[in-house]
Coordinates of C-alpha atoms in Angstrom, one line a residue:
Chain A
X1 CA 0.0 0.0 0.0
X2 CA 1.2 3.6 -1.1
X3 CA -0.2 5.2 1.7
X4 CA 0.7 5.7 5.7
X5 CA 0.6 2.5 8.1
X6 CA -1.3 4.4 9.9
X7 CA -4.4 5.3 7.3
X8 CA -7.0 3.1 7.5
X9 CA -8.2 1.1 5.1
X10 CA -11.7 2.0 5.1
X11 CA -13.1 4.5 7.4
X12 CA -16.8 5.1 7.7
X13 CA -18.1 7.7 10.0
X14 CA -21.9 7.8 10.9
X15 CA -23.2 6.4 7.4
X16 CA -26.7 6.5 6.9
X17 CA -28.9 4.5 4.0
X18 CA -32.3 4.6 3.0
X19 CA -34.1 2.9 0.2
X20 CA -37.2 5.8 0.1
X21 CA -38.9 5.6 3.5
X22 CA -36.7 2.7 4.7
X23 CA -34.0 3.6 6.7
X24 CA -31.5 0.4 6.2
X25 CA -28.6 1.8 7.4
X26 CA -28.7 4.0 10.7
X27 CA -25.2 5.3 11.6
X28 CA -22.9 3.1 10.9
X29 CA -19.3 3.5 12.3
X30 CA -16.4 1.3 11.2
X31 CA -12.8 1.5 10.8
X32 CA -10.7 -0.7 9.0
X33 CA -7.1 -1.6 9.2
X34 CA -5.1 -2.4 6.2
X35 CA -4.9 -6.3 6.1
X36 CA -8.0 -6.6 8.2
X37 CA -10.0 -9.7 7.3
X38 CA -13.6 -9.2 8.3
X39 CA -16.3 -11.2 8.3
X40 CA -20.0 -9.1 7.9
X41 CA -22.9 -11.2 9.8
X42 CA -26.1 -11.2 10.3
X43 CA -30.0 -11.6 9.6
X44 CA -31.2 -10.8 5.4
X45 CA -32.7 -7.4 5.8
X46 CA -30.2 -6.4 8.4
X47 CA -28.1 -3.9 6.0
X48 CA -24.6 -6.2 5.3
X49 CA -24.6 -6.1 1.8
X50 CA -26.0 -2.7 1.6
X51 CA -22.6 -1.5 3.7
X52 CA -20.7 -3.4 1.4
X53 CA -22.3 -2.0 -1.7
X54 CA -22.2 1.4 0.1
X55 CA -17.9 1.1 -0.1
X56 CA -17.3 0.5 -3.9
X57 CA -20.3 3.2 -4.5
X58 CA -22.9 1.0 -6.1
X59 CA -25.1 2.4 -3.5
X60 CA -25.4 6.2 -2.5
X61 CA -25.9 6.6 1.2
X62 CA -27.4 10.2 2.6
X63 CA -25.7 11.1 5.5
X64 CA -21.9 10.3 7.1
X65 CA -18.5 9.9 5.3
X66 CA -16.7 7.2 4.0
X67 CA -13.2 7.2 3.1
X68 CA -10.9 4.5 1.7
X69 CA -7.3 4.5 1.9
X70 CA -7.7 8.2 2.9
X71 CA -10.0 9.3 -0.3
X72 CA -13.3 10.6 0.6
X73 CA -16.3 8.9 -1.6
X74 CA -17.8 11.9 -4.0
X75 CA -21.0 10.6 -6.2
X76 CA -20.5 13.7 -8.4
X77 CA -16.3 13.3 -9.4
X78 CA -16.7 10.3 -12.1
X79 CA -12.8 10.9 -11.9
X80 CA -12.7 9.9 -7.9
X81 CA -15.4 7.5 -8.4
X82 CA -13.2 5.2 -11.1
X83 CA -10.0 5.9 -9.0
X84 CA -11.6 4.6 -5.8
X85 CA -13.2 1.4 -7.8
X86 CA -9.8 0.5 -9.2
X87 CA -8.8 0.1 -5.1
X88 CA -12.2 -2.0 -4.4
X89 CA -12.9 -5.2 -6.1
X90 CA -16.0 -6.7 -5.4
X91 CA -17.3 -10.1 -5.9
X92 CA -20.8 -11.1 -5.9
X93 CA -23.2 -13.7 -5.1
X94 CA -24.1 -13.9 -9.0
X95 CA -20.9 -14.4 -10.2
X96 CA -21.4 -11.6 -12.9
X97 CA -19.0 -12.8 -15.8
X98 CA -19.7 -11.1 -19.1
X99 CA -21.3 -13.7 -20.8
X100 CA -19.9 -12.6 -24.5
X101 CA -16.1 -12.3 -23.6
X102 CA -14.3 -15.7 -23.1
X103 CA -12.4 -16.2 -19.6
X104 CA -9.5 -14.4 -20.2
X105 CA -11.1 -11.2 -22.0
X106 CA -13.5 -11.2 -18.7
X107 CA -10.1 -10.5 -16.6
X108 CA -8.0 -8.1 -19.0
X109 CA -11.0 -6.2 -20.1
X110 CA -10.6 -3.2 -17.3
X111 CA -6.9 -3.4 -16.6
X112 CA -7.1 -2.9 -20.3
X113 CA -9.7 -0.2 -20.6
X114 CA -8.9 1.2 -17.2
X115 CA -5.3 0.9 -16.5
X116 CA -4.2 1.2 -20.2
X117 CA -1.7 -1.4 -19.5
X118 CA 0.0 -3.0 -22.4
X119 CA -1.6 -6.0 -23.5
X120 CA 1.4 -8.4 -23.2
X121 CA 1.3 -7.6 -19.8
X122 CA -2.2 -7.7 -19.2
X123 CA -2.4 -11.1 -21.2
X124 CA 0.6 -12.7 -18.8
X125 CA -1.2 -11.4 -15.5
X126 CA -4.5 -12.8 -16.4
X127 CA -3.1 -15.9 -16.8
X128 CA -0.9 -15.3 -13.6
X129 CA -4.6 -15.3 -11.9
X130 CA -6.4 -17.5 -13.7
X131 CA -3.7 -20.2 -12.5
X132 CA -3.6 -19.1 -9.3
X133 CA -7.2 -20.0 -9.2
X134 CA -6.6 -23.2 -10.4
X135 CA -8.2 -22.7 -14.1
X136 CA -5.4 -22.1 -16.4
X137 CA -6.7 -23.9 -18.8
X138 CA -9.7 -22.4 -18.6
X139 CA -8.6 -19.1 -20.8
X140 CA -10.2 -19.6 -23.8
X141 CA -13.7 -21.1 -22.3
X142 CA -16.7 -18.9 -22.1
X143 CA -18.7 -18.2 -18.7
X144 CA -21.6 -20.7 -19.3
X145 CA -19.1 -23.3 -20.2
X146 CA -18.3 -23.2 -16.4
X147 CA -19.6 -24.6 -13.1
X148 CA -20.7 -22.3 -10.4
X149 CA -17.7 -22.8 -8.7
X150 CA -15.6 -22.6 -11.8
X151 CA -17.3 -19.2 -12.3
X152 CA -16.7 -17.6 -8.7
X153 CA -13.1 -18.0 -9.0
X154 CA -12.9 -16.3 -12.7
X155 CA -14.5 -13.3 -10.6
X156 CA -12.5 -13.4 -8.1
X157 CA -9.6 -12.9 -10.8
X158 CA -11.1 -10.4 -12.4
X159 CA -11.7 -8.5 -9.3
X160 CA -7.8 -8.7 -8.5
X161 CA -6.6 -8.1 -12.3
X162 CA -7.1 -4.7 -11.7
X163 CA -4.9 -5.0 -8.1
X164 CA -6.6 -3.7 -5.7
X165 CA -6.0 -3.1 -2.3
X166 CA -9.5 -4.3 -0.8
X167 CA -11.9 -6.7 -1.5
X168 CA -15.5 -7.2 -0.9
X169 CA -17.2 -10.3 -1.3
X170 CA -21.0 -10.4 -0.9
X171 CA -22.1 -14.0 -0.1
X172 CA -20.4 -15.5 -3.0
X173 CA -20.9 -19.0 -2.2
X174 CA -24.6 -18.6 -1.6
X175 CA -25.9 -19.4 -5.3
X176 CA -23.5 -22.2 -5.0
X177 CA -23.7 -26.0 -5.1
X178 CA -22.7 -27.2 -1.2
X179 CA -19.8 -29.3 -3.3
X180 CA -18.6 -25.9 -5.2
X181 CA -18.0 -24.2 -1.6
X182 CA -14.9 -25.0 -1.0
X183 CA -13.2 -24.0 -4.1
X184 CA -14.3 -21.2 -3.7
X185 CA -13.6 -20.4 0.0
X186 CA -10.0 -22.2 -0.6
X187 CA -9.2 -19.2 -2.6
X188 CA -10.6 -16.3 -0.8
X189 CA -8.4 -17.7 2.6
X190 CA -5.5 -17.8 0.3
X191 CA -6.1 -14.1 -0.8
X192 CA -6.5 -13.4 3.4
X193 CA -3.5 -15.0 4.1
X194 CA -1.6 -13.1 1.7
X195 CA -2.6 -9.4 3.6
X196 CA -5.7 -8.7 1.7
X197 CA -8.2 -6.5 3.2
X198 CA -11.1 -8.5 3.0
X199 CA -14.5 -7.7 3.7
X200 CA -17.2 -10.2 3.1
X201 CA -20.5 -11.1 3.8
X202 CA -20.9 -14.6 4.7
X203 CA -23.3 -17.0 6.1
X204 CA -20.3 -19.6 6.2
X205 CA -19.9 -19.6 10.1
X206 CA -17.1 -21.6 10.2
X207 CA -15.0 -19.9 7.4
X208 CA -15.7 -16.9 9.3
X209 CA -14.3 -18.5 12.2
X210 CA -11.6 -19.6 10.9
X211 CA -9.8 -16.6 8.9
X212 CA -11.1 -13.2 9.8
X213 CA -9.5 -11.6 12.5
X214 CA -13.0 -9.6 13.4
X215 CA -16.3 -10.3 12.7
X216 CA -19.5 -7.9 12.8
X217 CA -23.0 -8.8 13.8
X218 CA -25.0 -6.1 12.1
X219 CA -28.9 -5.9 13.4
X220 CA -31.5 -3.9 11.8
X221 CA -29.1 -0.9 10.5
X222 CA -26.1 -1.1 12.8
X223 CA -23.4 -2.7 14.0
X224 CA -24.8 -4.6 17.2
X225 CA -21.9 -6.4 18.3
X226 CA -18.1 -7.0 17.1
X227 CA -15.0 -8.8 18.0
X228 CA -13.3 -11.3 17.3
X229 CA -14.0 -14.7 16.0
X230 CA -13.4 -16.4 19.3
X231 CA -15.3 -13.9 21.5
X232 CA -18.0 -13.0 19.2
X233 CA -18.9 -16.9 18.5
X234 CA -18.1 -18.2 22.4
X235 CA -19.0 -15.5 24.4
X236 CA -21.7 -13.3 22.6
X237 CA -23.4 -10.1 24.6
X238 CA -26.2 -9.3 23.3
X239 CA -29.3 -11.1 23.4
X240 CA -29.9 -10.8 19.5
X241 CA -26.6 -11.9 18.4
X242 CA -27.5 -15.3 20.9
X243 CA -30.5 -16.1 19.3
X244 CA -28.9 -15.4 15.8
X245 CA -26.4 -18.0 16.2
X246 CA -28.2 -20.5 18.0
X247 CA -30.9 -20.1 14.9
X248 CA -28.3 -21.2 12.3
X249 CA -27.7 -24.7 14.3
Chain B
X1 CA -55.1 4.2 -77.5
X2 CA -51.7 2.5 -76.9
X3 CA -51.3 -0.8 -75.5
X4 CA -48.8 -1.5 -72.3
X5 CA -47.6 -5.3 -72.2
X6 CA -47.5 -6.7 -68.8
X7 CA -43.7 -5.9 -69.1
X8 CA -44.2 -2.5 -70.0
X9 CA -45.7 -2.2 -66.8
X10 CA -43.1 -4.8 -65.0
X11 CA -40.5 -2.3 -66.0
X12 CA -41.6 0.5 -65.0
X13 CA -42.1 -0.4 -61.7
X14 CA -38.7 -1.6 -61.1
X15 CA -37.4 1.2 -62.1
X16 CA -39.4 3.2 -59.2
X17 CA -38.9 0.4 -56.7
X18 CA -35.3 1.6 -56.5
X19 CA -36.5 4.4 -55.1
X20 CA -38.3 2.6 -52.3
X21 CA -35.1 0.8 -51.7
X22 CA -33.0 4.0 -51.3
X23 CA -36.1 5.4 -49.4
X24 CA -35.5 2.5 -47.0
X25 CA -32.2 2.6 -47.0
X26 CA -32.1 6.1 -45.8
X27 CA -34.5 5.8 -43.1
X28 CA -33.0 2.8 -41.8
X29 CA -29.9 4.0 -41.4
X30 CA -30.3 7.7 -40.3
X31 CA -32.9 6.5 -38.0
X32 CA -30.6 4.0 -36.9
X33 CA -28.1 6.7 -36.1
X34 CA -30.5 9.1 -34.6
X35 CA -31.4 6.3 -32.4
X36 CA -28.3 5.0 -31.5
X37 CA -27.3 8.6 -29.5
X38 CA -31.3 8.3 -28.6
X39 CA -30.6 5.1 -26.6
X40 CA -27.3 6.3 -25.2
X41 CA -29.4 9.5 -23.9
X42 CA -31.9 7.1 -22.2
X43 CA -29.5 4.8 -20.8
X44 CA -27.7 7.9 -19.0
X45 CA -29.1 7.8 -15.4
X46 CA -29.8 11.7 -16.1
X47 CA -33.6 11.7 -15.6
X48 CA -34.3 14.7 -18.0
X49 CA -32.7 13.3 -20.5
X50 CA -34.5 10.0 -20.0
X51 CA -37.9 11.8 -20.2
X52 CA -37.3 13.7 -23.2
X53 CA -36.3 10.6 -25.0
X54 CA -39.3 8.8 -23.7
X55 CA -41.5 11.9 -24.7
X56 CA -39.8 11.6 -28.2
X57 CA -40.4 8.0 -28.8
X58 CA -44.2 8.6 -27.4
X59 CA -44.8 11.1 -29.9
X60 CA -43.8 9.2 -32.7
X61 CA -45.4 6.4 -32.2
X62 CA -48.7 7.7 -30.6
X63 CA -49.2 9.5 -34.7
X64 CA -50.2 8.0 -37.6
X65 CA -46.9 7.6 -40.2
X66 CA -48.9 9.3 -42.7
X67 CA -49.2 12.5 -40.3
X68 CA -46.0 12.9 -40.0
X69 CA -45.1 13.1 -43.3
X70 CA -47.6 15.6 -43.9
X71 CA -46.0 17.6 -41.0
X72 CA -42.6 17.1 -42.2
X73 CA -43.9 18.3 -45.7
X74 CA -46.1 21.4 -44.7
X75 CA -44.5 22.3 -41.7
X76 CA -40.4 22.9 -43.0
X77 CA -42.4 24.8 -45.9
X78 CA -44.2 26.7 -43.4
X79 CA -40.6 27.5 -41.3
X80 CA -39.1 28.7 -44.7
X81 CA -37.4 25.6 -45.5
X82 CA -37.2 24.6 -49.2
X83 CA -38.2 21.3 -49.5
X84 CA -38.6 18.3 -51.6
X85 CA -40.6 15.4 -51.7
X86 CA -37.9 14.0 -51.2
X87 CA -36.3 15.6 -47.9
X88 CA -39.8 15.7 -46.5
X89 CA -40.0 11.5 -46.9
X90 CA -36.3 10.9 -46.0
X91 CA -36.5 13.6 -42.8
X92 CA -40.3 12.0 -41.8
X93 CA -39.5 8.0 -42.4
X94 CA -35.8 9.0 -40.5
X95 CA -37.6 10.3 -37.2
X96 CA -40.2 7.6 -37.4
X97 CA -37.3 4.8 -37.5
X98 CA -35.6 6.7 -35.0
X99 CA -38.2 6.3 -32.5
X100 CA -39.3 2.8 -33.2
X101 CA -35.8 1.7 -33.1
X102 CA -35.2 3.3 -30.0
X103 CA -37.6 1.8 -28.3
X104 CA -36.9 -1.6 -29.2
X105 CA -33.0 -1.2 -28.1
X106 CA -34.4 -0.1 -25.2
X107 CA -35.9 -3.2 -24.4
X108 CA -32.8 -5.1 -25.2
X109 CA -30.9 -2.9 -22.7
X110 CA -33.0 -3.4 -20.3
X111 CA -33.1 -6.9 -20.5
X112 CA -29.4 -7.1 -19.6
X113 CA -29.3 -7.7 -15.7
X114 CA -28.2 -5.3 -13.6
X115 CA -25.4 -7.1 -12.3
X116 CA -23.8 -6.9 -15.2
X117 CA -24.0 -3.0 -15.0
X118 CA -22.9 -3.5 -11.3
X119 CA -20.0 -5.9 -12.6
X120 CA -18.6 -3.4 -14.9
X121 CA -19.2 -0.5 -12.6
X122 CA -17.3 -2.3 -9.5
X123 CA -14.6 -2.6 -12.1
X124 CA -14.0 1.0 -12.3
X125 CA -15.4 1.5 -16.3
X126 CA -16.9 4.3 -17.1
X127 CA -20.4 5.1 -17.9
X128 CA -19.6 4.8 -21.8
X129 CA -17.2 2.1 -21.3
X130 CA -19.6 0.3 -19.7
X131 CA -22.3 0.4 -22.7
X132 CA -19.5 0.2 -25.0
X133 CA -18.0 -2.9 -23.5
X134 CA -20.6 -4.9 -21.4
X135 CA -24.1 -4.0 -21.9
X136 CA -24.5 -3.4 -25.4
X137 CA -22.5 -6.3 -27.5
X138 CA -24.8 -8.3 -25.1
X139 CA -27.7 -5.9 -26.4
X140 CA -26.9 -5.8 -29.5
X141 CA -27.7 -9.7 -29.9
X142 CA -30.4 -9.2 -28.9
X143 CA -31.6 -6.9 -30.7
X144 CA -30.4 -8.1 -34.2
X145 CA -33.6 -10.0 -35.4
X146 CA -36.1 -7.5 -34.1
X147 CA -34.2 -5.0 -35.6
X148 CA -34.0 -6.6 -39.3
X149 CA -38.2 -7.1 -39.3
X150 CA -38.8 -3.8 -38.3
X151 CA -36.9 -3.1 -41.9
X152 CA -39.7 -4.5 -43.2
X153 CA -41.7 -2.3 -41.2
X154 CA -39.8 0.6 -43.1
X155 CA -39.9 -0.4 -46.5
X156 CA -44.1 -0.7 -46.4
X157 CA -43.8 2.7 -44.8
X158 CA -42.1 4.5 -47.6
X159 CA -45.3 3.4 -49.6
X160 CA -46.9 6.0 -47.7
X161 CA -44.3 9.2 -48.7
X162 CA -46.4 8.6 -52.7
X163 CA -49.2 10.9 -50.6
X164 CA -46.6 13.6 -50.8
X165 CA -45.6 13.3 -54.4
X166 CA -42.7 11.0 -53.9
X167 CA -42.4 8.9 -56.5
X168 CA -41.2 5.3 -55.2
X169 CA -42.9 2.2 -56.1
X170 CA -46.7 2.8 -54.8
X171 CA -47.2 6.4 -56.7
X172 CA -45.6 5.1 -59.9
X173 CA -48.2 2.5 -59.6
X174 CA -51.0 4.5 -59.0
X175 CA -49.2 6.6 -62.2
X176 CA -48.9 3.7 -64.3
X177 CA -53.0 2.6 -63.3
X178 CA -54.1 6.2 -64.5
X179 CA -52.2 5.7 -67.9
X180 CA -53.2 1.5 -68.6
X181 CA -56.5 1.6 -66.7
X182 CA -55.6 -2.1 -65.7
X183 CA -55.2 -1.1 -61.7
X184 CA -55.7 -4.7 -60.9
X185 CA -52.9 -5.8 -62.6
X186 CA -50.6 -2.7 -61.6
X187 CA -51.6 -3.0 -57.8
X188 CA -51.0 -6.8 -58.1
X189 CA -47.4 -6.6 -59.6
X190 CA -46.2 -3.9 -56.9
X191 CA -47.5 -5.8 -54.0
X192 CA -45.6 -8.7 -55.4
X193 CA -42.4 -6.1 -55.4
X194 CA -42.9 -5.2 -52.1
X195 CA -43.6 -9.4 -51.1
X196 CA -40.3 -9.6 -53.1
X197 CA -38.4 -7.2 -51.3
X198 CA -39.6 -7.7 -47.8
X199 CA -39.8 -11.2 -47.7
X200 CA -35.7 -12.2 -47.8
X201 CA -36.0 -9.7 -44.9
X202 CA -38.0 -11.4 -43.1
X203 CA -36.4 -14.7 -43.5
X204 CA -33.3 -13.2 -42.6
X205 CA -34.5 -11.8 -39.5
X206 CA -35.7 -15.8 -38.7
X207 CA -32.4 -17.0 -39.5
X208 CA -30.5 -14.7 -37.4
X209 CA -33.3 -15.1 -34.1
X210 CA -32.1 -19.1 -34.8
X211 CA -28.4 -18.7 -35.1
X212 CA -28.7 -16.1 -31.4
X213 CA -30.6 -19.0 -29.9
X214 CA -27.8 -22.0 -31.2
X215 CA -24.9 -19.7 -30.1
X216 CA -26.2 -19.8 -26.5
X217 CA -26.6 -23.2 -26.1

């Protein structure tokens, strides 16, 4: 990371959300350290992916500021907009290949477009990724000739083609086969391991468990209860986070 | 009196069906233009600009063909233009394709899901890379085979620009029935033209829907 040790990754400040009449985010207040691997629980409906979507700008929130690496989020500066997207990959539950470009044109289409990088270089770091994610020989084949799992992990190289320094993963092993998981997840703790800052939202307790070093219970709009893994999961406070994890068992 | 052989007339026809083809060719092409920035305008999330397109594409299609032509006709007289049959026809079939055309790329833009806007997006393209790149060669698939019938739609229309003096294939064979008195046989040979010309169309159109539906499996 160019920037201080000391700058955090992500800084959000009193963020508030509404969808019309709907408040879904009600002051939210986060910091996050560069490296940080954090895991985003709770109920559907209690804001998680919102927050994530809030970070890479594919939502506009109305109140509070949010900054990455030390860059404040503006809607109307296009220009600030497509530099702080080029820090923020995001992976999503759908996948969300193009389905016209073949494998490798999915991952050097924005380093391309974007980065203006030239294409010999491009060409060798897409296949860099692609056989880090265990589908080198997968360049040539187009999205729907993939499996689910398959498909994630193309996304996920995408997303890091374009080398950034956080990543946001929004349940992207829920539209997947119970098989196709672990693929999938195998990667993603690879990615954590390296210094990634990670922030995903997961319904995967126990990969939660085992590789973030904090996880968030969010509860209708706000952050109700955080640690880490092993106090959050062992010893939680609040009466909601209880019955939350004693309803997934 | 003079007598007109069937080829007589056969001839003479032709002859003015190129001007229905040209007709056709110019409406599909400026209106295809004209709509293309028309459906970058309403794919912008600027909500003015969405409207006015919208408004646009309303008013075109909530008027008869015919009344348009009259108004493109009449009314650039009226604002001191000089014009021609033939600017009235090209201008009035141009807007007309325009909207139609618009409308039905619209559709095919919208039917690309939203993720895929997201995708692009969370990759840090830009607004016009993002149509440029992502949602419109997926679009643009789409919209091939609904885009070749509405030809046809075109080349019937520019029967309509003989009410203006235009002389294309329907007026020379409303000329030709005032000269032979034999409009039976006149009327019959140009709606066998206009079978002839719109037909391959047609069949095109089917052959490209098939080939978009064997790619995708």
């Amino acid at each position: 990371m160019p920037n201080a040790p000391d700058t955090p990754a992500i800084l959000i400040e009193g963020l508030r959300k509404s969808f019309g009449a709907n408040e879904v985010l009600k002051g939210i207040d986060l910091r996050v350290k560069a490296g940080e691997v954090i895991a985003i629980i709770g109920k559907s409906g209690s804001g998680k992916s919102t927050l994530l979507r809030c970070i890479n700008g594919l939502e506009m929130f109305q109140q509070g500021t949010l900054e990455v690496q030390g860059q404040r989020l503006s809607y109307s500066d296009p220009r600030a907009m497509r530099a702080l997207r080029q820090q923020v990959g995001m992976i999503f539950q759908s996948f969300n290949l193009f389905p016209h470009l073949s494998v490798g044109r999915n991952i050097k289409l924005a380093p391309g477009l974007v980065k203006q990088l030239p294409d010999g270089q491009i060409d060798a770091t897409a296949r860099r990724l692609l056989e880090r994610v265990g589908l080198a020989e997968k360049f040539d084949a187009y999205p729907d000739q993939l499996s689910g799992g398959q498909q994630q992990r193309v996304a996920i190289a995408r997303a890091l083609a374009m080398s950034p320094g956080i990543l946001l993963c929004d349940e992207i092993t829920s539209a997947l086969d119970p098989e196709l998981v672990g693929e999938v997840l195998a990667v993603v703790e690879s990615l954590a391991r390296e210094g990634m800052t990670l922030l995903m939202v997961t319904h995967e307790m126990n990969f939660a468990r085992k590789v973030s070093d904090r996880v968030i219970f969010m509860h209708q709009g706000l952050v109700h209860e955080q640690g880490t893994p092993e106090e959050l999961f062992a010893r939680p406070q609040t009466p909601e986070l209880k019955q939350f994890l004693s309803s997934l068992t | 009196m003079v007598e007109f052989s069937l080829w007589d007339i056969v001839r003479n026809l032709l002859l003015a069906a190129r001007w229905t083809v040209v007709l056709s060719l110019i409406a599909f092409v400026g209106g295809g233009l004209v709509a293309l920035a028309l459906l970058v305008a309403r794919s912008t999330p600027s909500t003015g600009l969405r409207r006015s397109v919208a408004a646009y594409v309303q008013l075109f299609q909530g008027t008869p063909l015919l009344m348009q032509l009259f108004l493109a006709y009449f009314g650039m007289a009226l604002l001191g233009v000089e014009t021609s049959a033939w600017t009235a026809a090209a201008v009035a079939l141009t807007l007309y394709s325009s909207a139609f055309l618009t409308e039905i790329w619209h559709g095919c833009v919208r039917s690309i899901p939203r993720g895929q806007w997201e995708a692009a997006q969370s990759l840090a393209l830009s607004f016009t890379e993002q149509l440029r790149h992502v949602v419109f060669p997926q679009a643009a698939r789409i919209a091939v085979a609904p885009t070749v019938g509405f030809l046809v739609q075109v080349v019937k229309g520019t029967a309509l620009a003989s009410v203006i003096g235009f002389v294309e294939l329907t007026k020379a064979g409303t000329m030709i029935t005032n000269a032979t008195f034999k409009p039976f046989v006149v009327y019959s040979c140009v709606a066998i033209l206009y079978f002839l010309m719109c037909y391959p169309i047609s069949l095109y159109a089917r052959f490209l829907e098939g080939r978009l539906h064997a790619k995708r499996t």
